Structure formats: C-alpha cells, structure tokens
CSV table of N, CA and C in Angstrom, one decimal:
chain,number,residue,atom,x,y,z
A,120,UNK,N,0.8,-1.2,0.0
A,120,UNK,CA,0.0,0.0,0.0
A,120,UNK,C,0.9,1.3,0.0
A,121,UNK,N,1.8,1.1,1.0
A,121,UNK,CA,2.8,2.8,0.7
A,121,UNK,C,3.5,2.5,-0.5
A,122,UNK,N,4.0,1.3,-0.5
A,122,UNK,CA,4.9,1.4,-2.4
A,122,UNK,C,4.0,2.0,-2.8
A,123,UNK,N,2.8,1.3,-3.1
A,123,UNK,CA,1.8,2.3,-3.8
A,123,UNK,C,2.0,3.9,-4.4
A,124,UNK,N,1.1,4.3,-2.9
A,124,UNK,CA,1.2,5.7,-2.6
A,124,UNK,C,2.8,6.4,-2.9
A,125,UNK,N,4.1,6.1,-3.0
A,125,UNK,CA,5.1,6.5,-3.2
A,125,UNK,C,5.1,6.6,-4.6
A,126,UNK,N,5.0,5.2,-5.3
A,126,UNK,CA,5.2,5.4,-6.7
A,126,UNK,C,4.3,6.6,-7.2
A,127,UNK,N,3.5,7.0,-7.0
A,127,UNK,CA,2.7,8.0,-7.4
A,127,UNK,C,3.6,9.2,-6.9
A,128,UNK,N,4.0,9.7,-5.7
A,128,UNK,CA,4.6,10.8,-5.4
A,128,UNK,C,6.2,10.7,-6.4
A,129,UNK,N,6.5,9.5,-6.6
A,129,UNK,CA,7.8,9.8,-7.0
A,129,UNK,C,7.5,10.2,-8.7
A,130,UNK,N,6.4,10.1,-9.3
A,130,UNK,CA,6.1,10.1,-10.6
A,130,UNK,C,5.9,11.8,-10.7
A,131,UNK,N,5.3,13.2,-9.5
A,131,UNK,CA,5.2,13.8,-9.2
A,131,UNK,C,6.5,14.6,-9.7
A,132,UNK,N,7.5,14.0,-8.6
A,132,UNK,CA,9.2,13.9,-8.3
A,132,UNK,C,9.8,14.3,-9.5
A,133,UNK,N,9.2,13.4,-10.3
A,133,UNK,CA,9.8,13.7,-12.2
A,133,UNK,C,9.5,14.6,-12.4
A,134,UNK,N,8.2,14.6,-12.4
A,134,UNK,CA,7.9,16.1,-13.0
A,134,UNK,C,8.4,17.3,-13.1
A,135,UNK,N,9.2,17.6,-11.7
A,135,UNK,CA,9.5,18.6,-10.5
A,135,UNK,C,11.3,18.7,-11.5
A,136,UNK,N,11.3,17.3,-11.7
A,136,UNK,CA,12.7,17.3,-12.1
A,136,UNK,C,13.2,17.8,-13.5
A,137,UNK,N,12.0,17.3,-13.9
A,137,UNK,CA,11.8,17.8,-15.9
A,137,UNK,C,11.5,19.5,-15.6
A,138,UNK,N,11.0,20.2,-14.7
A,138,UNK,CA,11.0,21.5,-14.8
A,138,UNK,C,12.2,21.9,-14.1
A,139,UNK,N,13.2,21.9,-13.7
A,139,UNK,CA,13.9,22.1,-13.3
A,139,UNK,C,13.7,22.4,-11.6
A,140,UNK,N,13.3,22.0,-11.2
A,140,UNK,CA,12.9,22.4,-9.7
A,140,UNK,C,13.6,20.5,-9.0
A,141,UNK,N,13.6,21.2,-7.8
A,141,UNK,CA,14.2,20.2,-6.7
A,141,UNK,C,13.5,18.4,-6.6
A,142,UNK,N,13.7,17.3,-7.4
A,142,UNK,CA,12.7,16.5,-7.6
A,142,UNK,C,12.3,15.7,-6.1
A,143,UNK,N,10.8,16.5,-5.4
A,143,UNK,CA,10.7,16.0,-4.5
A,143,UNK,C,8.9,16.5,-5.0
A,144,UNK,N,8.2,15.0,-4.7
A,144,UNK,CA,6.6,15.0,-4.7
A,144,UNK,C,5.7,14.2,-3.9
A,145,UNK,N,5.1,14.5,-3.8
A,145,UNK,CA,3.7,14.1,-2.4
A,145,UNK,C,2.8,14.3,-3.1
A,146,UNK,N,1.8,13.1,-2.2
A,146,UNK,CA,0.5,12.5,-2.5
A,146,UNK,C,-0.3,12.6,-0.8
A,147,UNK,N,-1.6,13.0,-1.0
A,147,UNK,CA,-2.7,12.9,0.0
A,147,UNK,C,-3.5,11.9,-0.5
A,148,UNK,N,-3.6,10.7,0.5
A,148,UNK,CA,-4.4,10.0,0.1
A,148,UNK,C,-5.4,9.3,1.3
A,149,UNK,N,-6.8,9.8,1.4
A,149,UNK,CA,-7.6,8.6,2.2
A,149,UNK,C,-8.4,8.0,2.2
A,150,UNK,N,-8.5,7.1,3.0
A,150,UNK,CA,-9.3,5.8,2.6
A,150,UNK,C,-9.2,5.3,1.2
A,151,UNK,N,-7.5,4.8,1.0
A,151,UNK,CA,-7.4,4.8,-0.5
A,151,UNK,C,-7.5,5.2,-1.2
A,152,UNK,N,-7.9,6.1,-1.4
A,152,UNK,CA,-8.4,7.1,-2.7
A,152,UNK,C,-7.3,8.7,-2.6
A,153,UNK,N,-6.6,8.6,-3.9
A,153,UNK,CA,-6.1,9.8,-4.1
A,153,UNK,C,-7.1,11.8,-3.7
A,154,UNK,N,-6.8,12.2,-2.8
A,154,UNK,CA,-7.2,13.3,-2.5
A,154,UNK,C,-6.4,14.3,-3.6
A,155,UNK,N,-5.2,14.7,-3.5
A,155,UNK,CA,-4.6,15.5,-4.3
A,155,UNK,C,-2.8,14.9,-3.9
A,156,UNK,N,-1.8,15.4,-5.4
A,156,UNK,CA,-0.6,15.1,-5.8
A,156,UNK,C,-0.2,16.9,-6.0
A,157,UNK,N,1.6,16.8,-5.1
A,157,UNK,CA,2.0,17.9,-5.8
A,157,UNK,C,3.5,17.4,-6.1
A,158,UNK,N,4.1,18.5,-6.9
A,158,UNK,CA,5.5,18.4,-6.4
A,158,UNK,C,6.1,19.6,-6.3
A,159,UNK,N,7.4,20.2,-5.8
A,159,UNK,CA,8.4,21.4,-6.2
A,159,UNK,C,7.8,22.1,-6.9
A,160,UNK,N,7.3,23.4,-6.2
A,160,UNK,CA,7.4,24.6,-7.4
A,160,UNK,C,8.1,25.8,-7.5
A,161,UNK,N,8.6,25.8,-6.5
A,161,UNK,CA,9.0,26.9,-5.6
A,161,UNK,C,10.2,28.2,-6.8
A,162,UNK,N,11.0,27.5,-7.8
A,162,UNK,CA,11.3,28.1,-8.7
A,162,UNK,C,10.2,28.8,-9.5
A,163,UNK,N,9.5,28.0,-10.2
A,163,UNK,CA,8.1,28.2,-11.1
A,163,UNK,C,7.6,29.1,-10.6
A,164,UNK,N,7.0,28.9,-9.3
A,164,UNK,CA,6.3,30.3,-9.0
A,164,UNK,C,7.0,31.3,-8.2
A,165,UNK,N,8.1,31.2,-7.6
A,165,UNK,CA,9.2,32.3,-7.0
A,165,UNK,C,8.5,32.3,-5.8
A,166,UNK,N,8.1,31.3,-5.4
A,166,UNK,CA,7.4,31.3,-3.7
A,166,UNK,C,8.3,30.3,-3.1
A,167,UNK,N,9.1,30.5,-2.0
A,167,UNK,CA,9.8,30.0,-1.1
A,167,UNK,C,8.7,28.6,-0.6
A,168,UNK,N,7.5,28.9,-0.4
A,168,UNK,CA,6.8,28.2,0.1
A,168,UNK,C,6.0,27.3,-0.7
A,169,UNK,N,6.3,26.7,-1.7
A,169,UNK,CA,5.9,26.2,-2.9
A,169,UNK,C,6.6,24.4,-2.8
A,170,UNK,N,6.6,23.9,-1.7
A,170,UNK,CA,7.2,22.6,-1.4
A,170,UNK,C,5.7,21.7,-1.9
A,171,UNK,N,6.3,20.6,-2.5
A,171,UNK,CA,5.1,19.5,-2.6
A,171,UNK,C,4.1,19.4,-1.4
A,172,UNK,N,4.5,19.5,-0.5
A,172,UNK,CA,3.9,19.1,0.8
A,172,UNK,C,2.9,20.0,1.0
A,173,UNK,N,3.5,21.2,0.9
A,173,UNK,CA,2.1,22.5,1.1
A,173,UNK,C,1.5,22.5,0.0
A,174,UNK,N,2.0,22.2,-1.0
A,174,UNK,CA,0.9,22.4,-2.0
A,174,UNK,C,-0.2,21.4,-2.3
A,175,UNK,N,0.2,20.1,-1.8
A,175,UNK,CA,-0.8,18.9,-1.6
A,175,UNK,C,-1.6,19.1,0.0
A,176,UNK,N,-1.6,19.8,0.6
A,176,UNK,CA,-2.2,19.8,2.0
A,176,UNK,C,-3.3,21.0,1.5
A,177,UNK,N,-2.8,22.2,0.3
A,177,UNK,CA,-3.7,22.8,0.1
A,177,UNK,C,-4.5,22.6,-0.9
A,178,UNK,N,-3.8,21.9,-2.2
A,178,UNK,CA,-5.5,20.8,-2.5
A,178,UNK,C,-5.8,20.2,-1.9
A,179,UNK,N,-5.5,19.3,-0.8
A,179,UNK,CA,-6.0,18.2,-0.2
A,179,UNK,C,-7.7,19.0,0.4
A,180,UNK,N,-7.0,20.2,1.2
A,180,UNK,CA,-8.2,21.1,2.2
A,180,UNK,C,-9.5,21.5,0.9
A,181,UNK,N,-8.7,21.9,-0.3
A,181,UNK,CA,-9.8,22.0,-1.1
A,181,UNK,C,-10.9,21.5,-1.8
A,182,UNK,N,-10.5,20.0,-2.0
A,182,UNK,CA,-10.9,18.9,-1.9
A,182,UNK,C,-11.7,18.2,-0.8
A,183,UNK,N,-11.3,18.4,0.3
A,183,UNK,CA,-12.2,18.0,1.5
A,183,UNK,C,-12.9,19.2,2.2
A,184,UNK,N,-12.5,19.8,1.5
A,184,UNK,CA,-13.7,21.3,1.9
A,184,UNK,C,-13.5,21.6,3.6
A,185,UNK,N,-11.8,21.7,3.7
A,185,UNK,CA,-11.5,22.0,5.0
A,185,UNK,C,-9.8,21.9,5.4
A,186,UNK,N,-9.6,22.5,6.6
A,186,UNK,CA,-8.4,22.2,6.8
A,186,UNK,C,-7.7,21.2,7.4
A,187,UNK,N,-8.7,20.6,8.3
A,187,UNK,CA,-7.8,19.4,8.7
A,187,UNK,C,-8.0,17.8,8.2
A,188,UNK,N,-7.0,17.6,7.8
A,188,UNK,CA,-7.2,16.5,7.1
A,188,UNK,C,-6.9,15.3,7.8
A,189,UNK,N,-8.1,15.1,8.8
A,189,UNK,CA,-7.8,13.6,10.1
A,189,UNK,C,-8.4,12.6,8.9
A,190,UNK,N,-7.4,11.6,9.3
A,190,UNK,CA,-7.8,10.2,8.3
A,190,UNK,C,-7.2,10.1,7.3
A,191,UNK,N,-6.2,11.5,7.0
A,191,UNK,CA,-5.6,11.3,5.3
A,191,UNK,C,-3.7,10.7,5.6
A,192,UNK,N,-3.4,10.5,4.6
A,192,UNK,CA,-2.0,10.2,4.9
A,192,UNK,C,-0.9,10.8,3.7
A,193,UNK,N,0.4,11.3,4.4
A,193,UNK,CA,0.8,11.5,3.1
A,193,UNK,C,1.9,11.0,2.7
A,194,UNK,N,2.0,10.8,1.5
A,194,UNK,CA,3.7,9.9,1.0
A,194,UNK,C,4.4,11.1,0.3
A,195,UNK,N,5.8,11.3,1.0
A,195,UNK,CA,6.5,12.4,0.1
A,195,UNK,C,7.7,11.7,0.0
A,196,UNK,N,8.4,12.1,-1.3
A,196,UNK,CA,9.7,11.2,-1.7
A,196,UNK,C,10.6,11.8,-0.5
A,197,UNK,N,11.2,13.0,-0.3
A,197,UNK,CA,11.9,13.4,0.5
A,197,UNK,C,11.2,14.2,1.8
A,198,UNK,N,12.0,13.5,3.5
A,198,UNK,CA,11.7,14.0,4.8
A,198,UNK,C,11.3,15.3,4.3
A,199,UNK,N,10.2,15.8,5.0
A,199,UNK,CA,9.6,17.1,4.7
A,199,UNK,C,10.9,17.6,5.9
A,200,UNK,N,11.2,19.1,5.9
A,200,UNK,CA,11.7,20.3,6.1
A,200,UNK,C,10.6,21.0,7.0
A,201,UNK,N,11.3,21.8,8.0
A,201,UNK,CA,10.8,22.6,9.0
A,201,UNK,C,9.3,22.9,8.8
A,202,UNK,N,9.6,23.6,7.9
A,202,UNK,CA,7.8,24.2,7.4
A,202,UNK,C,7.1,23.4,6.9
A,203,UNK,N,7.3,22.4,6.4
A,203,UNK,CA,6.6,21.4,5.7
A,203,UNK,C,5.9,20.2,7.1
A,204,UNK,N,7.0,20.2,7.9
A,204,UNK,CA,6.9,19.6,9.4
A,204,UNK,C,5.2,19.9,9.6
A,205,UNK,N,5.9,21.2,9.8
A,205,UNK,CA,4.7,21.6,10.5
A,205,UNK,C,3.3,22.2,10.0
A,206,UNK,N,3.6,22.2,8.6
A,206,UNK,CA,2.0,22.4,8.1
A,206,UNK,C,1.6,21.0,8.3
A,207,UNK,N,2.5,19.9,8.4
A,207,UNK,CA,1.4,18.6,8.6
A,207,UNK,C,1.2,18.6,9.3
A,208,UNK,N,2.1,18.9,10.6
A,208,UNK,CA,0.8,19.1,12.3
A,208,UNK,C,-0.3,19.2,12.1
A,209,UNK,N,-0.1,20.8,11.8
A,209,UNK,CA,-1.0,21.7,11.9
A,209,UNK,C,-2.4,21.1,11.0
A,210,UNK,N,-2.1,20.5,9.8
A,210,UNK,CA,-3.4,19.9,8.6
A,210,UNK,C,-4.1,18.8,9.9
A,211,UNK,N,-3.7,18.4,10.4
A,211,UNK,CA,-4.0,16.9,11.1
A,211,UNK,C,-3.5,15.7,10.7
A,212,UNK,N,-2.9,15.6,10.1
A,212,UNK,CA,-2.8,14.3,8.7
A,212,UNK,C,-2.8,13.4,10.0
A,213,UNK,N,-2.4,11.7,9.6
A,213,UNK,CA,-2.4,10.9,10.3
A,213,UNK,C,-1.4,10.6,10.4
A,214,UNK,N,-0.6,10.4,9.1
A,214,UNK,CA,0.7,9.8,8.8
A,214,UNK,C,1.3,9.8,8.1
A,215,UNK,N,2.6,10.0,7.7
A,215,UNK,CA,3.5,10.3,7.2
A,215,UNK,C,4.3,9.1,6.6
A,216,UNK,N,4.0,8.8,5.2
A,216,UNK,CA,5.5,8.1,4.6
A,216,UNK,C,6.6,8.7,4.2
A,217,UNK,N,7.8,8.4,4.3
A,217,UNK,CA,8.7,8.9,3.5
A,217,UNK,C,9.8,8.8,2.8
A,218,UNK,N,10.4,8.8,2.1
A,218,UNK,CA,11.3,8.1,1.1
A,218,UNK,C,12.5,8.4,2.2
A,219,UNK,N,13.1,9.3,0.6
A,219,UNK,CA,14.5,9.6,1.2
A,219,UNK,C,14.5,11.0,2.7
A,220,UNK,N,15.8,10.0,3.3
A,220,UNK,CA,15.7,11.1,4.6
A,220,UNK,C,16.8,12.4,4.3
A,221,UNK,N,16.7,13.3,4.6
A,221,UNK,CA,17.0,14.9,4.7
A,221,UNK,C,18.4,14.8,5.7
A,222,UNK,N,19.1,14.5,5.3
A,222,UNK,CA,20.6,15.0,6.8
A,222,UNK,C,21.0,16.0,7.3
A,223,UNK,N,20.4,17.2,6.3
A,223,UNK,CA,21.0,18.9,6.4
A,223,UNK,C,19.4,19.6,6.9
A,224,UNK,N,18.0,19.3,6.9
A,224,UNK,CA,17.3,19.8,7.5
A,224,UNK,C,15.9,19.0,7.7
A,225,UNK,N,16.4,18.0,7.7
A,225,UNK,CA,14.8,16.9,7.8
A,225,UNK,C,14.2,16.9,9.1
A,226,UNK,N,12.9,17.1,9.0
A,226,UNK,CA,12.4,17.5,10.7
A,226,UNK,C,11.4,16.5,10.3
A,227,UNK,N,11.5,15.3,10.0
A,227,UNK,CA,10.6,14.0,11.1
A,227,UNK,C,11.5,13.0,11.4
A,228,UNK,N,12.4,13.7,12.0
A,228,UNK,CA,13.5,12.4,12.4
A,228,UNK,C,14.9,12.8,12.3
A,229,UNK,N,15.3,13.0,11.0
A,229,UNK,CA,16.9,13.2,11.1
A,229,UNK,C,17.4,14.1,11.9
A,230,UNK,N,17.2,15.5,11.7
A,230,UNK,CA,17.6,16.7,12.4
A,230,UNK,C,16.5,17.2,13.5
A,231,UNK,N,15.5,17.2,13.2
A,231,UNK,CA,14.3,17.5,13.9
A,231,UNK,C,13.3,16.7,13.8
A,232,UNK,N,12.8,16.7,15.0
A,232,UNK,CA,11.2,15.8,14.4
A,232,UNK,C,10.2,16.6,15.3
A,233,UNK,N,10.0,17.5,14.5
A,233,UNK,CA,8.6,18.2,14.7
A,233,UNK,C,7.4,17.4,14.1
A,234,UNK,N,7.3,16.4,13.6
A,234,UNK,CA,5.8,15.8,13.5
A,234,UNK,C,5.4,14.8,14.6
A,235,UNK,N,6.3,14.5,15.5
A,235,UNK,CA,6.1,13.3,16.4
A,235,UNK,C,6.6,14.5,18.0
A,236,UNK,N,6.8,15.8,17.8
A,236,UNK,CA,7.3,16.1,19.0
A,236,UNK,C,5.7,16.5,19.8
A,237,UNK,N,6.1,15.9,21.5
A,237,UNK,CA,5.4,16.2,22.1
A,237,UNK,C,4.3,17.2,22.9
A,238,UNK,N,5.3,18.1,22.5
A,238,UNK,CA,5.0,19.2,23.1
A,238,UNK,C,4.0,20.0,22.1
A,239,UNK,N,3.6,19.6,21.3
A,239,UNK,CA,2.4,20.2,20.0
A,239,UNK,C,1.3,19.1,20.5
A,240,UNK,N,-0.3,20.0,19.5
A,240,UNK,CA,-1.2,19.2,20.0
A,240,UNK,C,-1.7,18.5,19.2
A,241,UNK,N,-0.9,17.6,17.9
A,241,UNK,CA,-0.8,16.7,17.3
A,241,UNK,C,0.2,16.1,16.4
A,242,UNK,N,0.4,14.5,16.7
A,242,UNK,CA,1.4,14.0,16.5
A,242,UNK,C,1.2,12.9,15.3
A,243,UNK,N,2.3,12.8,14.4
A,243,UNK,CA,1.8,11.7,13.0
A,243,UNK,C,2.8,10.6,13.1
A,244,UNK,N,1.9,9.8,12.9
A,244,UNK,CA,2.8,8.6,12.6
A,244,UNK,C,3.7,8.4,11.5
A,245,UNK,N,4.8,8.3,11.7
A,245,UNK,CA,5.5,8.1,10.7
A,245,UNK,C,6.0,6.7,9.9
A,246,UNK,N,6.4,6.6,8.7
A,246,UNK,CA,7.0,4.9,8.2
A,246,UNK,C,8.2,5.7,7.0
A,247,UNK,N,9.0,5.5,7.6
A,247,UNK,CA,10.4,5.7,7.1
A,247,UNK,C,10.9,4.8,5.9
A,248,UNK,N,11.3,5.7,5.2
A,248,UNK,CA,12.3,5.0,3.7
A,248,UNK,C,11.4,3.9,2.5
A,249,UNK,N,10.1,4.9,2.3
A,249,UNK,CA,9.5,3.8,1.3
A,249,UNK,C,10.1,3.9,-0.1
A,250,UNK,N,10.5,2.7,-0.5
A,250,UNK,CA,11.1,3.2,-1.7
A,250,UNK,C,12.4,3.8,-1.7
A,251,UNK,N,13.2,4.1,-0.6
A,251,UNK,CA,14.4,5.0,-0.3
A,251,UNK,C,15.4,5.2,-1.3
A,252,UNK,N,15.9,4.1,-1.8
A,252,UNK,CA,16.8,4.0,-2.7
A,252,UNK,C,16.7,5.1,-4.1
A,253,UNK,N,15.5,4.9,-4.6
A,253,UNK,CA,14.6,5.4,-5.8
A,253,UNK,C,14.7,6.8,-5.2
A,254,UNK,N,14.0,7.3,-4.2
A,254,UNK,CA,14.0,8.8,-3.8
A,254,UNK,C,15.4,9.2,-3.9
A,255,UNK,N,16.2,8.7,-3.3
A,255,UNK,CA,17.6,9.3,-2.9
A,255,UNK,C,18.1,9.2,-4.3
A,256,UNK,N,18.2,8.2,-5.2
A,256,UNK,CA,18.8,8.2,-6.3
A,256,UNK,C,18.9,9.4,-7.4
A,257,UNK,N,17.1,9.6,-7.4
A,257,UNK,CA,16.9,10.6,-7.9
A,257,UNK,C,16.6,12.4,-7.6
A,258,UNK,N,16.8,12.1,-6.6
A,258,UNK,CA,17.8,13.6,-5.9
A,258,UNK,C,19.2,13.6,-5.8
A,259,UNK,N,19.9,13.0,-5.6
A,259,UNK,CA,21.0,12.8,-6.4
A,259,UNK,C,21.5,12.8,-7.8
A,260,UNK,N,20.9,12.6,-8.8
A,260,UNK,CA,20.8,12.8,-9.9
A,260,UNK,C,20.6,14.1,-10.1
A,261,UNK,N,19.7,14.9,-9.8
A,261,UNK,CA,19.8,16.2,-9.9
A,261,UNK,C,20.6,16.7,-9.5
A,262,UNK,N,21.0,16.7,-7.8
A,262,UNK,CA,22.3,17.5,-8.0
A,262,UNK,C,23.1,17.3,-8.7
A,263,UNK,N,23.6,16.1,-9.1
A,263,UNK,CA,25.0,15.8,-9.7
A,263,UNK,C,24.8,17.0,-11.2
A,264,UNK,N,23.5,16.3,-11.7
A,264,UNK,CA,23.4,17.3,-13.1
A,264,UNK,C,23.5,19.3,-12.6
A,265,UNK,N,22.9,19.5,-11.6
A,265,UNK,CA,23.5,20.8,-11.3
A,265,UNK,C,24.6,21.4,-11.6
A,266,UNK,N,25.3,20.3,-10.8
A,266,UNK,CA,27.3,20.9,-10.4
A,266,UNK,C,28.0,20.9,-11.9
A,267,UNK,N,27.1,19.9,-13.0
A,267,UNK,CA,28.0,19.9,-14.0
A,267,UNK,C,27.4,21.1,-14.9
C-alpha cells in the first residue's frame, strides 16, 4: 500500500525534475483514494513556500472542503523540512511516509522531528524509507546534473 502511494509521489518527483525544480513530490491519500498530488514549485512560481507538501495539503483542504485533514496520509519522496513539518501538524494528517531522509534539515527524524514532538497538539505517525533508494537516487541525480 505505501509502495503504492510512493510510486505516485515519486512520478510527481519527475515532473519537479523535468521543470527544473528540486525532484521532491507528495501525494494525500484517504481511505485509498487519491485526494490531491503535488510536487516542487517553488522556482516556477518564485514562492519560497511552494514545497510539494504545502501544495498537496492545500489541495487536499480544497478537496475536503476543509483544513484538517484527520484520516488522510501522506507519502513524500523526500523528509519534509521545517515548514513542511509543521504544516502537517497543523493539517492533522495521520501519517507520514517517506522516502529519502534529509541529513541537512529533515524534521521528522533526522535533524528535527517536529511531527512526532510532544509538546504540540498533534502528533503523526511516521514509516520511514519507502522506496528509499529510488527517492535518494533521484535527488542525487539532480544534483549531480547541477554541479555539471
């Protein structure tokens, strides 16, 4: 079921990658059923805040005609990042899959884990490294093509 839901975010991932943007994409999905897919835009539209993660929590809300999204789950190729952390608190999600993990600023685990910290008034479950290989490969891949 998360292979699943991954292969969809990582198809996203491409997308992100064929525009030139950072290949990282997420999927909301519940009770099986696709709610909304985003990936990277944050070049494209010159918004800092243009991460797959916010941009699928804000269709997701549009789509469920609300903001918190209890019962949904979401699969993103790469550890969401501070703000991304915490818009999933804040959405309600349930759970979190995630591909490849973040070593320079990953906050559900590596560096931070603001989605399981206690001291907020909701906490997600997490399932680490779906697909990991695939995620990390193809973030890697892009940088490499960067530097050259």
């Amino acid at each position: 079921m998360y292979e699943e839901y991954m292969k969809l975010a990582l198809e996203e991932a491409r997308i992100a990658f064929q525009e030139g943007e950072v290949p990282v994409g997420a999927v909301i999905v519940k009770e099986g059923k696709l709610i909304s897919k985003a990936h990277n835009m944050t070049e494209t539209l010159g918004d800092a805040t243009a991460h797959a993660e916010i941009l699928a929590i804000r269709e997701a809300g549009r789509v469920l005609g609300g903001w918190r999204l209890n019962g949904c789950t979401m699969a993103v190729t790469m550890e969401p990042c501070p703000m991304c952390a915490g818009a999933i608190v804040e959405a309600r999600l349930d759970r979190l899959v995630t591909g490849a993990f973040d070593f320079k600023s990953g906050a559900a685990g590596s560096v931070y884990n603001i989605v399981q910290d206690k001291r907020l008034n909701h906490r997600v479950q997490v399932i680490y490294g779906v697909l990991q290989d695939e995620c990390t490969n193809l973030l890697k891949s892009f940088f490499m093509d960067k530097r050259e």
